PDB file of C-alpha atoms in Angstrom:
ATOM      1  CA  MET A 202     -10.843 -11.122   1.904  1.00  0.00           C
ATOM      2  CA  THR A 203      -9.409 -11.205  -1.541  1.00  0.00           C
ATOM      3  CA  ARG A 204      -5.755 -12.250  -1.991  1.00  0.00           C
ATOM      4  CA  GLY A 205      -3.530  -9.837  -3.884  1.00  0.00           C
ATOM      5  CA  SER A 206      -0.202  -9.178  -5.409  1.00  0.00           C
ATOM      6  CA  THR A 207       3.240  -8.300  -3.983  1.00  0.00           C
ATOM      7  CA  LEU A 208       3.170  -5.554  -1.473  1.00  0.00           C
ATOM      8  CA  SER A 209       5.578  -2.737  -0.667  1.00  0.00           C
ATOM      9  CA  ALA A 210       8.576  -3.095   1.611  1.00  0.00           C
ATOM     10  CA  HIS A 211       8.606  -2.199   5.302  1.00  0.00           C
ATOM     11  CA  PRO A 212      10.289   1.002   6.343  1.00  0.00           C
ATOM     12  CA  LEU A 213      13.176   0.941   8.854  1.00  0.00           C
ATOM     13  CA  SER A 214      13.019   2.826  12.171  1.00  0.00           C
ATOM     14  CA  ARG A 215      13.971   6.393  11.379  1.00  0.00           C
ATOM     15  CA  SER A 216      15.770   6.946  14.600  1.00  0.00           C
ATOM     16  CA  THR A 217      18.234   4.079  14.264  1.00  0.00           C
ATOM     17  CA  GLY A 218      17.971   2.789  10.760  1.00  0.00           C
ATOM     18  CA  ARG A 219      17.304  -0.577  12.343  1.00  0.00           C
ATOM     19  CA  LEU A 220      14.298  -2.832  12.317  1.00  0.00           C
ATOM     20  CA  ALA A 221      12.272  -3.209  15.550  1.00  0.00           C
ATOM     21  CA  ILE A 222       9.267  -4.882  16.895  1.00  0.00           C
ATOM     22  CA  PRO A 223       5.789  -3.650  16.053  1.00  0.00           C
ATOM     23  CA  ALA A 224       4.185  -0.918  18.289  1.00  0.00           C
ATOM     24  CA  GLN A 225       1.909  -2.451  20.745  1.00  0.00           C
ATOM     25  CA  THR A 226      -0.181  -1.104  23.582  1.00  0.00           C
ATOM     26  CA  ARG A 227      -1.264  -2.642  26.900  1.00  0.00           C
ATOM     27  CA  THR A 228      -4.745  -0.993  27.098  1.00  0.00           C
ATOM     28  CA  SER A 229      -7.648  -3.221  27.830  1.00  0.00           C
ATOM     29  CA  PRO A 230     -11.311  -2.600  28.354  1.00  0.00           C
ATOM     30  CA  ALA A 231     -11.012  -3.454  32.053  1.00  0.00           C
ATOM     31  CA  SER A 232      -8.479  -0.695  32.497  1.00  0.00           C
ATOM     32  CA  LEU A 233     -10.759   1.974  31.253  1.00  0.00           C
ATOM     33  CA  PRO A 234     -13.850   2.213  33.513  1.00  0.00           C
ATOM     34  CA  GLU A 235     -14.778   5.497  31.905  1.00  0.00           C
ATOM     35  CA  LEU A 236     -15.292   3.898  28.433  1.00  0.00           C
ATOM     36  CA  PRO A 237     -18.845   5.097  27.893  1.00  0.00           C
ATOM     37  CA  GLU A 238     -17.717   8.665  28.298  1.00  0.00           C
ATOM     38  CA  LEU A 239     -14.662   8.102  26.088  1.00  0.00           C
ATOM     39  CA  LEU A 240     -16.832   6.526  23.437  1.00  0.00           C
ATOM     40  CA  ASP A 241     -19.223   9.552  23.578  1.00  0.00           C
ATOM     41  CA  GLY A 242     -16.257  11.697  22.704  1.00  0.00           C
ATOM     42  CA  PHE A 243     -15.177   9.607  19.789  1.00  0.00           C
ATOM     43  CA  ASN A 244     -18.788   9.574  18.512  1.00  0.00           C
ATOM     44  CA  ALA A 245     -18.871  13.426  18.680  1.00  0.00           C
ATOM     45  CA  LEU A 246     -15.617  14.015  16.717  1.00  0.00           C
ATOM     46  CA  PRO A 247     -15.902  15.761  13.361  1.00  0.00           C
ATOM     47  CA  ALA A 248     -15.823  13.232  10.485  1.00  0.00           C
ATOM     48  CA  ASP A 249     -12.463  14.320   9.151  1.00  0.00           C
ATOM     49  CA  GLU A 250     -10.823  14.235  12.575  1.00  0.00           C
ATOM     50  CA  ALA A 251     -12.282  10.864  13.293  1.00  0.00           C
ATOM     51  CA  THR A 252     -11.053   9.429  10.010  1.00  0.00           C
ATOM     52  CA  HIS A 253      -7.625  10.895  10.597  1.00  0.00           C
ATOM     53  CA  ARG A 254      -7.369   9.318  14.088  1.00  0.00           C
ATOM     54  CA  LEU A 255      -8.688   6.048  12.862  1.00  0.00           C
ATOM     55  CA  LEU A 256      -5.929   5.845  10.352  1.00  0.00           C
ATOM     56  CA  GLY A 257      -3.677   5.388  13.370  1.00  0.00           C
ATOM     57  CA  CYS A 258      -5.470   2.163  14.161  1.00  0.00           C
ATOM     58  CA  LEU A 259      -5.494   0.593  10.670  1.00  0.00           C
ATOM     59  CA  ARG A 260      -3.781   2.451   7.875  1.00  0.00           C
ATOM     60  CA  ASN A 261      -6.366   2.075   5.172  1.00  0.00           C
ATOM     61  CA  LEU A 262      -8.567   5.039   4.170  1.00  0.00           C
ATOM     62  CA  ARG A 263     -11.623   3.025   3.263  1.00  0.00           C
ATOM     63  CA  TRP A 264     -11.632   1.145   6.541  1.00  0.00           C
ATOM     64  CA  ALA A 265     -11.199   4.437   8.516  1.00  0.00           C
ATOM     65  CA  ARG A 266     -14.014   6.222   6.663  1.00  0.00           C
ATOM     66  CA  ARG A 267     -16.320   3.346   7.064  1.00  0.00           C
ATOM     67  CA  ILE A 268     -15.789   3.241  10.889  1.00  0.00           C
ATOM     68  CA  ALA A 269     -16.161   7.010  11.076  1.00  0.00           C
ATOM     69  CA  ASP A 270     -19.261   7.087   8.884  1.00  0.00           C
ATOM     70  CA  HIS A 271     -21.111   4.414  10.966  1.00  0.00           C
ATOM     71  CA  ARG A 272     -21.046   6.425  14.222  1.00  0.00           C
ATOM     72  CA  PRO A 273     -22.497   6.712  16.786  1.00  0.00           C
ATOM     73  CA  TYR A 274     -21.586   3.501  18.411  1.00  0.00           C
ATOM     74  CA  PRO A 275     -23.671   2.590  21.477  1.00  0.00           C
ATOM     75  CA  THR A 276     -21.060   0.387  23.082  1.00  0.00           C
ATOM     76  CA  VAL A 277     -17.316  -0.568  22.637  1.00  0.00           C
ATOM     77  CA  GLU A 278     -18.426  -3.907  21.538  1.00  0.00           C
ATOM     78  CA  ALA A 279     -20.473  -2.435  18.747  1.00  0.00           C
ATOM     79  CA  LEU A 280     -17.314  -0.429  17.665  1.00  0.00           C
ATOM     80  CA  PHE A 281     -15.240  -3.637  17.691  1.00  0.00           C
ATOM     81  CA  ALA A 282     -17.810  -5.420  15.657  1.00  0.00           C
ATOM     82  CA  ALA A 283     -17.864  -2.600  13.120  1.00  0.00           C
ATOM     83  CA  SER A 284     -14.043  -2.696  12.973  1.00  0.00           C
ATOM     84  CA  ASP A 285     -13.956  -6.485  12.422  1.00  0.00           C
ATOM     85  CA  GLU A 286     -16.680  -6.297   9.643  1.00  0.00           C
ATOM     86  CA  ALA A 287     -14.710  -3.522   7.899  1.00  0.00           C
ATOM     87  CA  ALA A 288     -11.530  -5.505   8.267  1.00  0.00           C
ATOM     88  CA  TYR A 289     -13.121  -8.654   6.801  1.00  0.00           C
ATOM     89  CA  ASP A 290     -14.155  -6.545   3.739  1.00  0.00           C
ATOM     90  CA  LEU A 291     -10.581  -5.386   3.075  1.00  0.00           C
ATOM     91  CA  THR A 292      -9.573  -6.030  -0.547  1.00  0.00           C
ATOM     92  CA  ALA A 293      -6.069  -7.110  -1.645  1.00  0.00           C
ATOM     93  CA  ALA A 294      -5.347  -3.427  -2.428  1.00  0.00           C
ATOM     94  CA  ASP A 295      -6.731  -2.337   0.978  1.00  0.00           C
ATOM     95  CA  LEU A 296      -4.469  -4.851   2.717  1.00  0.00           C
ATOM     96  CA  ALA A 297      -1.482  -3.682   0.755  1.00  0.00           C
ATOM     97  CA  GLU A 298      -2.188  -0.075   1.771  1.00  0.00           C
ATOM     98  CA  ALA A 299      -2.536  -1.085   5.516  1.00  0.00           C
ATOM     99  CA  LEU A 300       0.688  -3.069   5.512  1.00  0.00           C
ATOM    100  CA  ALA A 301       2.650  -0.442   3.742  1.00  0.00           C
ATOM    101  CA  GLY A 302       1.471   2.057   6.349  1.00  0.00           C
ATOM    102  CA  GLU A 303       2.789   0.101   9.318  1.00  0.00           C
ATOM    103  CA  THR A 304       5.829   1.688  10.915  1.00  0.00           C
ATOM    104  CA  LEU A 305       8.146   0.211  13.630  1.00  0.00           C
ATOM    105  CA  PRO A 306       9.549   1.906  16.591  1.00  0.00           C
ATOM    106  CA  PRO A 307      13.148   1.437  17.590  1.00  0.00           C
ATOM    107  CA  LEU A 308      14.176  -1.437  19.902  1.00  0.00           C
ATOM    108  CA  PRO A 309      14.735  -0.502  23.567  1.00  0.00           C
ATOM    109  CA  ASP A 310      17.989   1.375  24.085  1.00  0.00           C
ATOM    110  CA  ASP A 311      19.390  -1.544  26.112  1.00  0.00           C
ATOM    111  CA  ALA A 312      18.939  -4.074  23.292  1.00  0.00           C
ATOM    112  CA  TYR A 313      22.105  -5.709  22.195  1.00  0.00           C
ATOM    113  CA  GLU A 314      23.447  -5.220  18.733  1.00  0.00           C
ATOM    114  CA  ALA A 315      23.022  -8.883  18.064  1.00  0.00           C
ATOM    115  CA  ALA A 316      19.277  -8.400  18.651  1.00  0.00           C
ATOM    116  CA  HIS A 317      19.071  -5.703  16.010  1.00  0.00           C
ATOM    117  CA  MET A 318      21.031  -7.984  13.625  1.00  0.00           C
ATOM    118  CA  ALA A 319      18.963 -10.989  14.311  1.00  0.00           C
ATOM    119  CA  LEU A 320      15.660  -9.145  13.882  1.00  0.00           C
ATOM    120  CA  GLY A 321      16.918  -7.369  10.753  1.00  0.00           C
ATOM    121  CA  ALA A 322      18.010 -10.700   9.145  1.00  0.00           C
ATOM    122  CA  ALA A 323      14.720 -12.401  10.004  1.00  0.00           C
ATOM    123  CA  HIS A 324      12.628  -9.449   8.698  1.00  0.00           C
ATOM    124  CA  ALA A 325      14.669  -9.320   5.487  1.00  0.00           C
ATOM    125  CA  ALA A 326      14.082 -12.989   4.819  1.00  0.00           C
ATOM    126  CA  TYR A 327      10.406 -12.520   5.523  1.00  0.00           C
ATOM    127  CA  GLU A 328      10.059  -9.656   3.133  1.00  0.00           C
ATOM    128  CA  ALA A 329      12.046 -11.395   0.412  1.00  0.00           C
ATOM    129  CA  ARG A 330       9.657 -14.315   0.620  1.00  0.00           C
ATOM    130  CA  PHE A 331       6.286 -12.548   0.996  1.00  0.00           C
ATOM    131  CA  GLY A 332       6.930  -9.097  -0.365  1.00  0.00           C
ATOM    132  CA  HIS A 333       5.180  -7.200   2.497  1.00  0.00           C
ATOM    133  CA  ALA A 334       5.773  -6.132   6.095  1.00  0.00           C
ATOM    134  CA  PHE A 335       5.673  -8.452   8.966  1.00  0.00           C
ATOM    135  CA  VAL A 336       2.909  -7.668  11.478  1.00  0.00           C
ATOM    136  CA  ILE A 337       2.151  -9.393  14.757  1.00  0.00           C
ATOM    137  CA  TYR A 338      -0.365  -8.785  17.579  1.00  0.00           C
ATOM    138  CA  LEU A 339       1.527  -9.306  20.832  1.00  0.00           C
ATOM    139  CA  GLY A 340      -1.417  -8.757  23.243  1.00  0.00           C
ATOM    140  CA  ASP A 341      -0.443  -8.904  26.896  1.00  0.00           C
ATOM    141  CA  ILE A 342       2.979 -10.405  26.257  1.00  0.00           C
ATOM    142  CA  PRO A 343       5.501  -8.588  28.540  1.00  0.00           C
ATOM    143  CA  ALA A 344       7.698  -6.115  26.809  1.00  0.00           C
ATOM    144  CA  ARG A 345      10.822  -8.027  27.718  1.00  0.00           C
ATOM    145  CA  GLU A 346       9.506 -11.038  25.825  1.00  0.00           C
ATOM    146  CA  ALA A 347       8.407  -9.274  22.732  1.00  0.00           C
ATOM    147  CA  LEU A 348      11.599  -9.496  20.821  1.00  0.00           C
ATOM    148  CA  ASP A 349      11.859 -13.260  21.321  1.00  0.00           C
ATOM    149  CA  ARG A 350       8.181 -13.791  20.433  1.00  0.00           C
ATOM    150  CA  THR A 351       8.548 -11.696  17.315  1.00  0.00           C
ATOM    151  CA  LEU A 352      11.663 -13.463  16.099  1.00  0.00           C
ATOM    152  CA  GLU A 353      10.044 -16.863  16.859  1.00  0.00           C
ATOM    153  CA  ALA A 354       6.908 -15.867  14.890  1.00  0.00           C
ATOM    154  CA  ILE A 355       8.817 -14.527  11.861  1.00  0.00           C
ATOM    155  CA  ARG A 356      10.848 -17.801  11.638  1.00  0.00           C
ATOM    156  CA  SER A 357       7.753 -19.922  12.005  1.00  0.00           C
ATOM    157  CA  ARG A 358       5.749 -18.029   9.493  1.00  0.00           C
ATOM    158  CA  LEU A 359       8.524 -18.097   6.905  1.00  0.00           C
ATOM    159  CA  THR A 360       7.481 -21.672   6.193  1.00  0.00           C
ATOM    160  CA  ASN A 361       3.899 -20.578   5.215  1.00  0.00           C
ATOM    161  CA  ASP A 362       2.505 -20.550   1.699  1.00  0.00           C
ATOM    162  CA  PRO A 363       2.348 -16.820   0.531  1.00  0.00           C
ATOM    163  CA  ASP A 364      -1.382 -16.759   0.129  1.00  0.00           C
ATOM    164  CA  ASP A 365      -1.811 -18.320   3.663  1.00  0.00           C
ATOM    165  CA  GLU A 366       0.614 -15.912   5.148  1.00  0.00           C
ATOM    166  CA  ARG A 367      -1.218 -12.895   3.621  1.00  0.00           C
ATOM    167  CA  ILE A 368      -4.370 -14.075   5.381  1.00  0.00           C
ATOM    168  CA  ILE A 369      -2.380 -14.361   8.661  1.00  0.00           C
ATOM    169  CA  ALA A 370      -1.100 -10.810   8.220  1.00  0.00           C
ATOM    170  CA  TRP A 371      -4.624  -9.625   7.651  1.00  0.00           C
ATOM    171  CA  GLU A 372      -5.803 -11.262  10.840  1.00  0.00           C
ATOM    172  CA  GLU A 373      -2.958  -9.747  12.818  1.00  0.00           C
ATOM    173  CA  LEU A 374      -3.891  -6.339  11.504  1.00  0.00           C
ATOM    174  CA  ARG A 375      -7.550  -6.877  12.548  1.00  0.00           C
ATOM    175  CA  ARG A 376      -6.483  -7.666  16.062  1.00  0.00           C
ATOM    176  CA  LEU A 377      -4.091  -4.777  16.268  1.00  0.00           C
ATOM    177  CA  ALA A 378      -6.907  -2.478  15.039  1.00  0.00           C
ATOM    178  CA  ARG A 379      -9.015  -3.514  18.045  1.00  0.00           C
ATOM    179  CA  GLN A 380      -6.112  -2.840  20.393  1.00  0.00           C
ATOM    180  CA  ARG A 381      -5.433   0.509  18.904  1.00  0.00           C
ATOM    181  CA  LEU A 382      -9.100   1.475  18.995  1.00  0.00           C
ATOM    182  CA  LEU A 383      -8.870   1.275  22.777  1.00  0.00           C
ATOM    183  CA  THR A 384      -5.809   3.504  22.674  1.00  0.00           C
ATOM    184  CA  LEU A 385      -7.767   5.996  20.553  1.00  0.00           C
ATOM    185  CA  LEU A 386     -10.514   6.063  23.149  1.00  0.00           C
ATOM    186  CA  ALA A 387      -8.129   6.286  26.075  1.00  0.00           C
ATOM    187  CA  ASP A 388      -5.906   9.133  24.989  1.00  0.00           C
ATOM    188  CA  ASN A 389      -7.362  10.640  21.809  1.00  0.00           C
ATOM    189  CA  GLY A 390      -5.757   7.847  19.966  1.00  0.00           C
ATOM    190  CA  PRO A 391      -2.667   7.095  17.909  1.00  0.00           C
ATOM    191  CA  ARG A 392      -2.218   9.323  14.839  1.00  0.00           C
ATOM    192  CA  PRO A 393      -0.692   8.330  11.568  1.00  0.00           C
ATOM    193  CA  ASP A 394       2.256  10.713  12.178  1.00  0.00           C
ATOM    194  CA  GLY A 395       2.843   9.129  15.659  1.00  0.00           C
ATOM    195  CA  ARG A 396       2.218  12.424  17.497  1.00  0.00           C
ATOM    196  CA  HIS A 397       0.154  12.589  20.601  1.00  0.00           C
ATOM    197  CA  PRO A 398      -2.664  15.241  20.571  1.00  0.00           C
ATOM    198  CA  ARG A 399      -2.603  15.808  24.313  1.00  0.00           C
ATOM    199  CA  HIS A 400       0.994  16.978  24.057  1.00  0.00           C
ATOM    200  CA  GLY A 401       0.197  19.670  21.676  1.00  0.00           C
ATOM    201  CA  ALA A 402       2.241  18.010  18.881  1.00  0.00           C
TER     202      ALA A 402
END
């Protein structure tokens, strides 16, 4: 991956005006025994629709088109491998586009005001240092621990060299893309506007 210039600022949550932790899912291959059928459905999507849904996994048009154009995938592992390969080939401009497209949901309603303030301050310091959004893959970390893990990661990564941190952000996006691909297969996928297709939105 090529290293690039300063990237755009991260948007605030629209519902509260506050920063929040990155959206994560808990979908795993083991939880989807019907994966072969789900993969067949993805393989059969029209190219434009597949590209649109893939943008909900990693918000870079070149990455999404590449994954869509290389269908059909015989296995989920082949889809993951294609996703990783396309992510490895992201340019600095591609990475900037993907990071700029990341949006954050609001913190849980029961989160203390101090939590919003702490996360907002940490994220502001991160953006001031690196010039781009903070992203993190939380995997199977329980939701109740996500805020503490996110704050810990921001503060730890603030000590990184900017070029090294950009590479870490790229790796986090790559891992998030894999996780979101499973969501796409499981429920017709996350869309760039955040709407769920099964709900007729």
